[in-house]
Amino acid sequence: MSDTMDQPVHALPDAVRIAPQDNVAVALRALEAGETIDVAGQEITLSEPIGRGHKIALHALSPGDPVRRYGWPIGSATEAIPAGAHVHSHNLHTNLKAEEPYSFAPMAAGVAGQADQRWQFQGYRRVDGSVGTRNEIWVIPTVGCVARTAERIAKQAAHRHAGQADNVLAFPHPLGCSQLGDDLDGTARVLAALAANPNAGGVLIIGLGCEENQLSRLLERIPAQRRDRIRSVGAQISADEYEAAAQAIDELVAIASQDRRETVDIGALRLGLKCGGSDGLSGITANPLIGRAADVVTQAGGQAILTEIPEIFGAERLLMQRATDEPVFDALVALVNRFKRYFIDHGEPISENPSPGNVAGGITTLEEKSLGAVQKGGHATVTDVLAYGETLRRPGLTLLEAPGNDAVSTTALAAAGATMTLFSTGRGTPLGSPIPTLKLATNHDLARRKPGWIDFDAAQVLDDGLDAATDALMARICAIASGEPARNEVNDERDIAIWKRGVTL
């Protein structure tokens, strides 16, 4: 993204050209046919209405000409487009191809200088060196057959232990049986990884007994440092699973109630990065702002996690050139091409994204969506690539294997070890994950209409500039990391979804 948003904008322009080489601008308000607007010193008369977040041709384009936004091609014109015309699905088409060759051509990361020492939060130190933003008791079922049992156990315990732990929550799901091979292994890895999340002060894992996802094998996947905070109950072998679970949770609460928040630097934060219901302003306001927060955290020695791999198609080279070394580059190439092959093997085009809501909001092609989405990763060095269900290993920016689906990807971020997720949205969603899931509105209208969903109005980037908006967002992040509830927590939107990739028996 260019530096056009780095300074306060007191009188908002009608439209913005993001990079000097762009041949389209993005409308910042609904524009009428016949209006003449100024874009970077160029006067453009509109030949038709242009909705907020939608693109305007800055000069005439011929069929086959590349259309550029963010300084990169987002597709090609499919017909002649006059200056001042609407550029969208009717005259712009993706250029994405299947698996591609990539070459290692590293560039220095854009983040440099001394870490900002202003930002701290009150967190829970764990014996493995991680720091939680919550101290909750989680109840995780091995299989869907005991999902409702887990919910009842958590509800009873939450009432019994009110005030002694931050919360007692169950995370039901429908999987854990009738699965095979890698599909079953993915379910087990994600559940074991969730059990090790720093936000859980204690975890009860409840199994049925006859399921494929056997309780004993699941427990073996949990790191040894976390096992003193883990209890388990097998429903089929317990005379009364509710009594056994209550006793186990009582023990966990007794341990967790001794934990205390203490002041830690922002580098102790593990930040998940996510977008959902994007619009044409996502890449101008919320996503660059999230990228700034990711830079603050990683520059201080912390960790940020970017996922939604199908939503980096077309922008993957921007991340590949920031790989810390060739093995990380190779792992990222393999991940991207593996995900493309996943689409191809199922007979689906790799460019089928964006969603109907994205299109309505002004996003036309997957390249355009991806170029906006990768801005959530800021400018930090890409230090690691994780498979689905793996957990954080290194400071810096990590790429995590998971699809774009909101519920699946937010769960994958929590399983990887994120203790908070920043989630940009132009359309709005109440969805939440096991960890605080902060919603950043890309536009003022959404923030005003849905205050019960939105934690932060990122459109203040347009009003006050990126620097001031970054300070405001970091203050909000630190407050929520210190215990102030995010909107998903207030609304009890705390769910998981597991990526189902194989056959069902």
PDB file of C-alpha atoms in Angstrom, residues 91-278:
ATOM      1  CA  ASN A  91     -15.589  -6.025 -17.728  1.00  0.00           C
ATOM      2  CA  LEU A  92     -12.738  -7.469 -15.663  1.00  0.00           C
ATOM      3  CA  HIS A  93     -11.577 -11.099 -15.456  1.00  0.00           C
ATOM      4  CA  THR A  94      -9.015 -12.961 -13.357  1.00  0.00           C
ATOM      5  CA  ASN A  95      -5.617 -13.946 -14.754  1.00  0.00           C
ATOM      6  CA  LEU A  96      -4.953 -16.620 -12.114  1.00  0.00           C
ATOM      7  CA  LYS A  97      -3.414 -19.885 -13.240  1.00  0.00           C
ATOM      8  CA  ALA A  98      -2.976 -23.255 -11.586  1.00  0.00           C
ATOM      9  CA  GLU A  99       0.299 -24.357 -10.005  1.00  0.00           C
ATOM     10  CA  GLU A 100       3.120 -22.002 -10.962  1.00  0.00           C
ATOM     11  CA  PRO A 101       6.906 -22.044 -10.729  1.00  0.00           C
ATOM     12  CA  TYR A 102       8.388 -19.632  -8.204  1.00  0.00           C
ATOM     13  CA  SER A 103      11.977 -18.524  -7.662  1.00  0.00           C
ATOM     14  CA  PHE A 104      13.611 -17.439  -4.434  1.00  0.00           C
ATOM     15  CA  ALA A 105      14.253 -13.693  -4.734  1.00  0.00           C
ATOM     16  CA  PRO A 106      14.367 -12.374  -1.179  1.00  0.00           C
ATOM     17  CA  MET A 107      13.780  -8.747  -0.319  1.00  0.00           C
ATOM     18  CA  ALA A 108      14.432  -7.108   3.032  1.00  0.00           C
ATOM     19  CA  ALA A 109      11.364  -6.839   5.249  1.00  0.00           C
ATOM     20  CA  GLY A 110       9.982  -3.330   5.545  1.00  0.00           C
ATOM     21  CA  VAL A 111       9.897  -3.265   9.340  1.00  0.00           C
ATOM     22  CA  ALA A 112      13.061  -1.839  10.834  1.00  0.00           C
ATOM     23  CA  GLY A 113      14.241   0.119  13.817  1.00  0.00           C
ATOM     24  CA  GLN A 114      13.667  -0.221  17.518  1.00  0.00           C
ATOM     25  CA  ALA A 115      10.547  -1.884  18.902  1.00  0.00           C
ATOM     26  CA  ASP A 116       7.881   0.430  20.317  1.00  0.00           C
ATOM     27  CA  GLN A 117       8.171   0.063  24.094  1.00  0.00           C
ATOM     28  CA  ARG A 118       4.878   1.796  24.905  1.00  0.00           C
ATOM     29  CA  TRP A 119       2.625  -1.204  24.575  1.00  0.00           C
ATOM     30  CA  GLN A 120       2.112  -3.647  27.421  1.00  0.00           C
ATOM     31  CA  PHE A 121      -0.731  -5.791  28.712  1.00  0.00           C
ATOM     32  CA  GLN A 122      -1.680  -7.803  31.762  1.00  0.00           C
ATOM     33  CA  GLY A 123      -1.317 -11.476  30.888  1.00  0.00           C
ATOM     34  CA  TYR A 124      -0.995 -14.942  32.423  1.00  0.00           C
ATOM     35  CA  ARG A 125       2.493 -16.445  32.207  1.00  0.00           C
ATOM     36  CA  ARG A 126       2.574 -20.181  31.478  1.00  0.00           C
ATOM     37  CA  VAL A 127       5.319 -22.660  32.323  1.00  0.00           C
ATOM     38  CA  ASP A 128       6.163 -23.175  28.641  1.00  0.00           C
ATOM     39  CA  GLY A 129       7.013 -19.468  28.286  1.00  0.00           C
ATOM     40  CA  SER A 130       3.790 -18.459  26.552  1.00  0.00           C
ATOM     41  CA  VAL A 131       1.424 -15.792  27.900  1.00  0.00           C
ATOM     42  CA  GLY A 132      -2.351 -16.092  27.903  1.00  0.00           C
ATOM     43  CA  THR A 133      -4.813 -13.237  27.579  1.00  0.00           C
ATOM     44  CA  ARG A 134      -7.458 -15.324  29.389  1.00  0.00           C
ATOM     45  CA  ASN A 135      -7.457 -17.908  32.188  1.00  0.00           C
ATOM     46  CA  GLU A 136     -10.398 -20.091  31.273  1.00  0.00           C
ATOM     47  CA  ILE A 137     -11.373 -23.709  31.762  1.00  0.00           C
ATOM     48  CA  TRP A 138     -12.123 -25.413  28.456  1.00  0.00           C
ATOM     49  CA  VAL A 139     -14.103 -28.623  27.957  1.00  0.00           C
ATOM     50  CA  ILE A 140     -13.186 -30.353  24.686  1.00  0.00           C
ATOM     51  CA  PRO A 141     -14.969 -33.507  23.434  1.00  0.00           C
ATOM     52  CA  THR A 142     -13.009 -36.058  21.429  1.00  0.00           C
ATOM     53  CA  VAL A 143     -16.062 -36.868  19.329  1.00  0.00           C
ATOM     54  CA  GLY A 144     -19.416 -35.400  18.370  1.00  0.00           C
ATOM     55  CA  CYS A 145     -21.285 -38.086  20.317  1.00  0.00           C
ATOM     56  CA  VAL A 146     -20.365 -36.361  23.594  1.00  0.00           C
ATOM     57  CA  ALA A 147     -20.548 -32.793  22.302  1.00  0.00           C
ATOM     58  CA  ARG A 148     -23.803 -32.033  24.127  1.00  0.00           C
ATOM     59  CA  THR A 149     -22.452 -33.775  27.220  1.00  0.00           C
ATOM     60  CA  ALA A 150     -19.477 -31.397  27.166  1.00  0.00           C
ATOM     61  CA  GLU A 151     -21.834 -28.422  26.888  1.00  0.00           C
ATOM     62  CA  ARG A 152     -23.877 -29.521  29.915  1.00  0.00           C
ATOM     63  CA  ILE A 153     -20.713 -30.164  31.941  1.00  0.00           C
ATOM     64  CA  ALA A 154     -19.355 -26.693  31.159  1.00  0.00           C
ATOM     65  CA  LYS A 155     -22.657 -24.967  31.899  1.00  0.00           C
ATOM     66  CA  GLN A 156     -22.942 -26.623  35.312  1.00  0.00           C
ATOM     67  CA  ALA A 157     -19.318 -25.851  36.161  1.00  0.00           C
ATOM     68  CA  ALA A 158     -19.584 -22.222  35.049  1.00  0.00           C
ATOM     69  CA  HIS A 159     -22.464 -21.734  37.481  1.00  0.00           C
ATOM     70  CA  ARG A 160     -20.660 -23.589  40.284  1.00  0.00           C
ATOM     71  CA  HIS A 161     -17.346 -21.715  39.862  1.00  0.00           C
ATOM     72  CA  ALA A 162     -18.570 -18.241  38.927  1.00  0.00           C
ATOM     73  CA  GLY A 163     -15.827 -15.713  39.763  1.00  0.00           C
ATOM     74  CA  GLN A 164     -13.097 -18.326  40.309  1.00  0.00           C
ATOM     75  CA  ALA A 165     -11.959 -18.581  36.677  1.00  0.00           C
ATOM     76  CA  ASP A 166     -12.380 -16.233  33.747  1.00  0.00           C
ATOM     77  CA  ASN A 167     -14.934 -18.635  32.253  1.00  0.00           C
ATOM     78  CA  VAL A 168     -15.801 -22.308  31.806  1.00  0.00           C
ATOM     79  CA  LEU A 169     -16.568 -23.126  28.161  1.00  0.00           C
ATOM     80  CA  ALA A 170     -17.247 -26.154  26.005  1.00  0.00           C
ATOM     81  CA  PHE A 171     -16.216 -26.416  22.365  1.00  0.00           C
ATOM     82  CA  PRO A 172     -18.529 -28.988  20.752  1.00  0.00           C
ATOM     83  CA  HIS A 173     -17.931 -30.307  17.244  1.00  0.00           C
ATOM     84  CA  PRO A 174     -19.397 -33.134  15.112  1.00  0.00           C
ATOM     85  CA  LEU A 175     -16.186 -35.012  14.232  1.00  0.00           C
ATOM     86  CA  GLY A 176     -13.822 -37.549  15.815  1.00  0.00           C
ATOM     87  CA  CYS A 177     -15.357 -40.721  14.397  1.00  0.00           C
ATOM     88  CA  SER A 178     -16.099 -42.169  10.935  1.00  0.00           C
ATOM     89  CA  GLN A 179     -12.850 -40.566   9.779  1.00  0.00           C
ATOM     90  CA  LEU A 180      -9.733 -42.097   8.292  1.00  0.00           C
ATOM     91  CA  GLY A 181      -6.054 -41.318   7.745  1.00  0.00           C
ATOM     92  CA  ASP A 182      -4.999 -37.703   7.368  1.00  0.00           C
ATOM     93  CA  ASP A 183      -8.548 -36.494   7.924  1.00  0.00           C
ATOM     94  CA  LEU A 184      -8.731 -38.134  11.350  1.00  0.00           C
ATOM     95  CA  ASP A 185      -5.191 -37.038  12.149  1.00  0.00           C
ATOM     96  CA  GLY A 186      -6.105 -33.419  11.367  1.00  0.00           C
ATOM     97  CA  THR A 187      -9.031 -33.542  13.796  1.00  0.00           C
ATOM     98  CA  ALA A 188      -6.868 -35.016  16.550  1.00  0.00           C
ATOM     99  CA  ARG A 189      -4.029 -32.546  15.977  1.00  0.00           C
ATOM    100  CA  VAL A 190      -6.339 -29.528  16.125  1.00  0.00           C
ATOM    101  CA  LEU A 191      -8.071 -30.680  19.319  1.00  0.00           C
ATOM    102  CA  ALA A 192      -4.760 -31.448  21.041  1.00  0.00           C
ATOM    103  CA  ALA A 193      -3.357 -28.101  19.933  1.00  0.00           C
ATOM    104  CA  LEU A 194      -6.420 -26.264  21.271  1.00  0.00           C
ATOM    105  CA  ALA A 195      -5.888 -27.964  24.626  1.00  0.00           C
ATOM    106  CA  ALA A 196      -2.409 -26.391  24.752  1.00  0.00           C
ATOM    107  CA  ASN A 197      -3.561 -22.817  23.992  1.00  0.00           C
ATOM    108  CA  PRO A 198      -2.166 -20.357  26.587  1.00  0.00           C
ATOM    109  CA  ASN A 199      -5.656 -18.910  27.188  1.00  0.00           C
ATOM    110  CA  ALA A 200      -6.756 -22.174  28.786  1.00  0.00           C
ATOM    111  CA  GLY A 201      -5.880 -22.275  32.466  1.00  0.00           C
ATOM    112  CA  GLY A 202      -7.151 -25.851  32.507  1.00  0.00           C
ATOM    113  CA  VAL A 203      -8.700 -28.300  30.047  1.00  0.00           C
ATOM    114  CA  LEU A 204     -11.041 -31.235  30.514  1.00  0.00           C
ATOM    115  CA  ILE A 205     -11.091 -33.624  27.572  1.00  0.00           C
ATOM    116  CA  ILE A 206     -14.122 -35.884  27.512  1.00  0.00           C
ATOM    117  CA  GLY A 207     -14.236 -38.961  25.316  1.00  0.00           C
ATOM    118  CA  LEU A 208     -16.907 -41.509  24.570  1.00  0.00           C
ATOM    119  CA  GLY A 209     -14.796 -44.680  24.348  1.00  0.00           C
ATOM    120  CA  CYS A 210     -15.466 -46.353  21.013  1.00  0.00           C
ATOM    121  CA  GLU A 211     -14.580 -43.461  18.698  1.00  0.00           C
ATOM    122  CA  GLU A 212     -11.752 -43.387  16.166  1.00  0.00           C
ATOM    123  CA  ASN A 213     -10.245 -40.360  17.935  1.00  0.00           C
ATOM    124  CA  GLN A 214      -9.230 -42.324  21.006  1.00  0.00           C
ATOM    125  CA  LEU A 215      -8.843 -40.333  24.220  1.00  0.00           C
ATOM    126  CA  SER A 216      -5.552 -41.982  25.222  1.00  0.00           C
ATOM    127  CA  ARG A 217      -3.873 -41.190  21.898  1.00  0.00           C
ATOM    128  CA  LEU A 218      -5.184 -37.635  21.936  1.00  0.00           C
ATOM    129  CA  LEU A 219      -3.699 -37.041  25.386  1.00  0.00           C
ATOM    130  CA  GLU A 220      -0.293 -38.239  24.146  1.00  0.00           C
ATOM    131  CA  ARG A 221      -0.277 -35.402  21.596  1.00  0.00           C
ATOM    132  CA  ILE A 222      -0.414 -32.711  24.279  1.00  0.00           C
ATOM    133  CA  PRO A 223       3.014 -31.287  25.269  1.00  0.00           C
ATOM    134  CA  ALA A 224       4.344 -32.563  28.586  1.00  0.00           C
ATOM    135  CA  GLN A 225       4.559 -29.022  30.033  1.00  0.00           C
ATOM    136  CA  ARG A 226       0.775 -28.638  29.723  1.00  0.00           C
ATOM    137  CA  ARG A 227      -0.357 -31.984  31.119  1.00  0.00           C
ATOM    138  CA  ASP A 228      -0.652 -30.852  34.733  1.00  0.00           C
ATOM    139  CA  ARG A 229      -3.468 -28.607  33.476  1.00  0.00           C
ATOM    140  CA  ILE A 230      -5.241 -31.431  31.627  1.00  0.00           C
ATOM    141  CA  ARG A 231      -7.875 -33.826  32.990  1.00  0.00           C
ATOM    142  CA  SER A 232      -9.843 -36.474  31.112  1.00  0.00           C
ATOM    143  CA  VAL A 233     -13.045 -38.461  31.469  1.00  0.00           C
ATOM    144  CA  GLY A 234     -14.172 -41.477  29.448  1.00  0.00           C
ATOM    145  CA  ALA A 235     -17.956 -41.467  29.372  1.00  0.00           C
ATOM    146  CA  GLN A 236     -18.450 -45.168  28.637  1.00  0.00           C
ATOM    147  CA  ILE A 237     -16.215 -46.320  31.492  1.00  0.00           C
ATOM    148  CA  SER A 238     -17.436 -43.794  34.082  1.00  0.00           C
ATOM    149  CA  ALA A 239     -20.318 -44.790  36.323  1.00  0.00           C
ATOM    150  CA  ASP A 240     -21.382 -41.115  36.243  1.00  0.00           C
ATOM    151  CA  GLU A 241     -19.548 -38.989  33.684  1.00  0.00           C
ATOM    152  CA  TYR A 242     -21.047 -35.785  35.078  1.00  0.00           C
ATOM    153  CA  GLU A 243     -19.789 -36.464  38.575  1.00  0.00           C
ATOM    154  CA  ALA A 244     -16.346 -37.438  37.280  1.00  0.00           C
ATOM    155  CA  ALA A 245     -16.212 -34.312  35.101  1.00  0.00           C
ATOM    156  CA  ALA A 246     -17.298 -32.077  37.979  1.00  0.00           C
ATOM    157  CA  GLN A 247     -14.499 -33.433  40.159  1.00  0.00           C
ATOM    158  CA  ALA A 248     -11.950 -32.924  37.359  1.00  0.00           C
ATOM    159  CA  ILE A 249     -13.057 -29.343  36.745  1.00  0.00           C
ATOM    160  CA  ASP A 250     -12.971 -28.609  40.487  1.00  0.00           C
ATOM    161  CA  GLU A 251      -9.303 -29.658  40.458  1.00  0.00           C
ATOM    162  CA  LEU A 252      -8.554 -27.494  37.418  1.00  0.00           C
ATOM    163  CA  VAL A 253     -10.283 -24.449  38.888  1.00  0.00           C
ATOM    164  CA  ALA A 254      -8.283 -24.861  42.092  1.00  0.00           C
ATOM    165  CA  ILE A 255      -5.086 -24.699  40.021  1.00  0.00           C
ATOM    166  CA  ALA A 256      -6.157 -21.891  37.696  1.00  0.00           C
ATOM    167  CA  SER A 257      -7.495 -19.744  40.525  1.00  0.00           C
ATOM    168  CA  GLN A 258      -3.911 -19.339  41.765  1.00  0.00           C
ATOM    169  CA  ASP A 259      -2.864 -17.663  38.496  1.00  0.00           C
ATOM    170  CA  ARG A 260      -2.514 -13.888  38.449  1.00  0.00           C
ATOM    171  CA  ARG A 261      -2.172 -11.371  35.646  1.00  0.00           C
ATOM    172  CA  GLU A 262       1.146  -9.576  35.414  1.00  0.00           C
ATOM    173  CA  THR A 263       2.551  -6.844  33.198  1.00  0.00           C
ATOM    174  CA  VAL A 264       4.179  -8.134  30.020  1.00  0.00           C
ATOM    175  CA  ASP A 265       5.467  -6.448  26.883  1.00  0.00           C
ATOM    176  CA  ILE A 266       3.461  -6.567  23.667  1.00  0.00           C
ATOM    177  CA  GLY A 267       6.016  -9.041  22.286  1.00  0.00           C
ATOM    178  CA  ALA A 268       4.345 -11.694  24.475  1.00  0.00           C
ATOM    179  CA  LEU A 269       1.200 -11.491  22.344  1.00  0.00           C
ATOM    180  CA  ARG A 270       0.350 -14.156  19.772  1.00  0.00           C
ATOM    181  CA  LEU A 271      -1.781 -12.428  17.164  1.00  0.00           C
ATOM    182  CA  GLY A 272      -4.057 -14.213  14.697  1.00  0.00           C
ATOM    183  CA  LEU A 273      -4.835 -12.298  11.481  1.00  0.00           C
ATOM    184  CA  LYS A 274      -8.157 -12.828   9.689  1.00  0.00           C
ATOM    185  CA  CYS A 275     -10.652 -11.139   7.365  1.00  0.00           C
ATOM    186  CA  GLY A 276     -14.225 -12.044   6.484  1.00  0.00           C
ATOM    187  CA  GLY A 277     -16.983 -10.370   4.525  1.00  0.00           C
ATOM    188  CA  SER A 278     -14.417  -8.116   2.856  1.00  0.00           C
TER     189      SER A 278
END
